PDB file of C-alpha atoms in Angstrom:
ATOM      1  CA  UNK A 293      -7.503 -28.427 -31.115  1.00 89.00           C
ATOM      2  CA  UNK A 294      -8.788 -24.840 -30.761  1.00 93.00           C
ATOM      3  CA  UNK A 295      -6.185 -22.220 -29.852  1.00 94.00           C
ATOM      4  CA  UNK A 296      -8.073 -21.061 -26.747  1.00 95.00           C
ATOM      5  CA  UNK A 297      -8.057 -24.631 -25.407  1.00 96.00           C
ATOM      6  CA  UNK A 298      -4.327 -24.974 -26.127  1.00 96.00           C
ATOM      7  CA  UNK A 299      -3.662 -21.719 -24.272  1.00 96.00           C
ATOM      8  CA  UNK A 300      -5.713 -22.954 -21.313  1.00 96.00           C
ATOM      9  CA  UNK A 301      -3.826 -26.281 -21.213  1.00 96.00           C
ATOM     10  CA  UNK A 302      -0.437 -24.527 -21.528  1.00 96.00           C
ATOM     11  CA  UNK A 303      -1.244 -22.694 -18.284  1.00 96.00           C
ATOM     12  CA  UNK A 304      -2.604 -25.759 -16.459  1.00 96.00           C
ATOM     13  CA  UNK A 305      -1.251 -26.281 -12.949  1.00 96.00           C
ATOM     14  CA  UNK A 306      -0.466 -29.958 -13.647  1.00 96.00           C
ATOM     15  CA  UNK A 307       2.885 -30.353 -15.377  1.00 94.00           C
ATOM     16  CA  UNK A 308       1.781 -33.645 -16.986  1.00 94.00           C
ATOM     17  CA  UNK A 309      -0.951 -31.752 -18.860  1.00 96.00           C
ATOM     18  CA  UNK A 310       1.540 -29.140 -20.038  1.00 96.00           C
ATOM     19  CA  UNK A 311       4.043 -31.855 -21.023  1.00 93.00           C
ATOM     20  CA  UNK A 312       1.457 -33.713 -23.094  1.00 94.00           C
ATOM     21  CA  UNK A 313       0.573 -30.492 -24.868  1.00 95.00           C
ATOM     22  CA  UNK A 314       4.251 -29.770 -25.534  1.00 93.00           C
ATOM     23  CA  UNK A 315       4.698 -32.813 -27.783  1.00 92.00           C
ATOM     24  CA  UNK A 316       1.832 -31.931 -30.129  1.00 93.00           C
ATOM     25  CA  UNK A 317       3.253 -31.293 -33.605  1.00 90.00           C
ATOM     26  CA  UNK A 318       0.553 -28.698 -34.368  1.00 91.00           C
ATOM     27  CA  UNK A 319       1.348 -26.552 -31.327  1.00 93.00           C
ATOM     28  CA  UNK A 320       1.761 -22.871 -32.289  1.00 94.00           C
ATOM     29  CA  UNK A 321       5.315 -21.548 -31.930  1.00 93.00           C
ATOM     30  CA  UNK A 322       4.342 -18.935 -29.316  1.00 95.00           C
ATOM     31  CA  UNK A 323       2.947 -21.649 -27.014  1.00 95.00           C
ATOM     32  CA  UNK A 324       5.917 -23.925 -27.716  1.00 94.00           C
ATOM     33  CA  UNK A 325       8.250 -21.067 -26.764  1.00 94.00           C
ATOM     34  CA  UNK A 326       6.311 -20.520 -23.536  1.00 95.00           C
ATOM     35  CA  UNK A 327       6.548 -24.223 -22.657  1.00 96.00           C
ATOM     36  CA  UNK A 328      10.288 -24.290 -23.470  1.00 93.00           C
ATOM     37  CA  UNK A 329      10.718 -21.883 -20.556  1.00 94.00           C
ATOM     38  CA  UNK A 330       8.433 -23.792 -18.190  1.00 96.00           C
ATOM     39  CA  UNK A 331       9.723 -24.072 -14.626  1.00 94.00           C
ATOM     40  CA  UNK A 332       9.037 -27.831 -14.559  1.00 94.00           C
ATOM     41  CA  UNK A 333      12.063 -29.593 -16.090  1.00 90.00           C
ATOM     42  CA  UNK A 334       9.908 -32.371 -17.547  1.00 88.00           C
ATOM     43  CA  UNK A 335       7.866 -29.823 -19.507  1.00 93.00           C
ATOM     44  CA  UNK A 336      10.762 -27.718 -20.772  1.00 92.00           C
ATOM     45  CA  UNK A 337      12.850 -30.785 -21.712  1.00 88.00           C
ATOM     46  CA  UNK A 338       9.999 -32.487 -23.570  1.00 89.00           C
ATOM     47  CA  UNK A 339       9.224 -29.258 -25.372  1.00 92.00           C
ATOM     48  CA  UNK A 340      12.834 -28.885 -26.502  1.00 89.00           C
ATOM     49  CA  UNK A 341      12.990 -32.538 -27.567  1.00 87.00           C
ATOM     50  CA  UNK A 342       9.788 -32.234 -29.624  1.00 87.00           C
ATOM     51  CA  UNK A 343      10.752 -28.925 -31.228  1.00 87.00           C
ATOM     52  CA  UNK A 344      12.295 -29.283 -34.681  1.00 86.00           C
ATOM     53  CA  UNK A 345      14.091 -25.950 -34.103  1.00 89.00           C
ATOM     54  CA  UNK A 346      16.181 -27.387 -31.240  1.00 84.00           C
ATOM     55  CA  UNK A 347      19.823 -27.756 -32.349  1.00 83.00           C
ATOM     56  CA  UNK A 348      21.195 -31.302 -32.438  1.00 85.00           C
ATOM     57  CA  UNK A 349      23.983 -30.499 -29.991  1.00 83.00           C
ATOM     58  CA  UNK A 350      21.369 -29.334 -27.468  1.00 79.00           C
ATOM     59  CA  UNK A 351      19.329 -32.501 -28.007  1.00 78.00           C
ATOM     60  CA  UNK A 352      22.401 -34.620 -27.255  1.00 77.00           C
ATOM     61  CA  UNK A 353      22.467 -33.307 -23.688  1.00 75.00           C
ATOM     62  CA  UNK A 354      18.787 -33.888 -22.879  1.00 74.00           C
ATOM     63  CA  UNK A 355      18.142 -36.830 -20.543  1.00 73.00           C
ATOM     64  CA  UNK A 356      16.932 -39.996 -22.232  1.00 70.00           C
ATOM     65  CA  UNK A 357      15.361 -41.471 -19.108  1.00 63.00           C
ATOM     66  CA  UNK A 358      13.592 -40.114 -16.077  1.00 59.00           C
ATOM     67  CA  UNK A 359      10.610 -37.887 -15.328  1.00 56.00           C
ATOM     68  CA  UNK A 360       8.890 -36.656 -18.445  1.00 55.00           C
ATOM     69  CA  UNK A 361      10.830 -38.925 -20.795  1.00 55.00           C
ATOM     70  CA  UNK A 362       8.233 -41.671 -21.060  1.00 53.00           C
ATOM     71  CA  UNK A 363      10.446 -44.191 -19.207  1.00 43.00           C
ATOM     72  CA  UNK A 364       9.211 -45.249 -15.821  1.00 41.00           C
TER      73      UNK A 364
END
């Protein structure tokens, strides 16, 4: 996916769009860092969960169910 499109989607007003972008393994680190600080909890939590740099102890405290976790 082109970088300019990823940047556009990272700024989308719909949190679902931002959350879906956050789980892409090819997402550049600067965009992943921006999404980690997103104001929507579903976006920031999914970004942290998908980021290989997130420490295991931090992952242990992320919710496993609920909005943005794929469980409905």
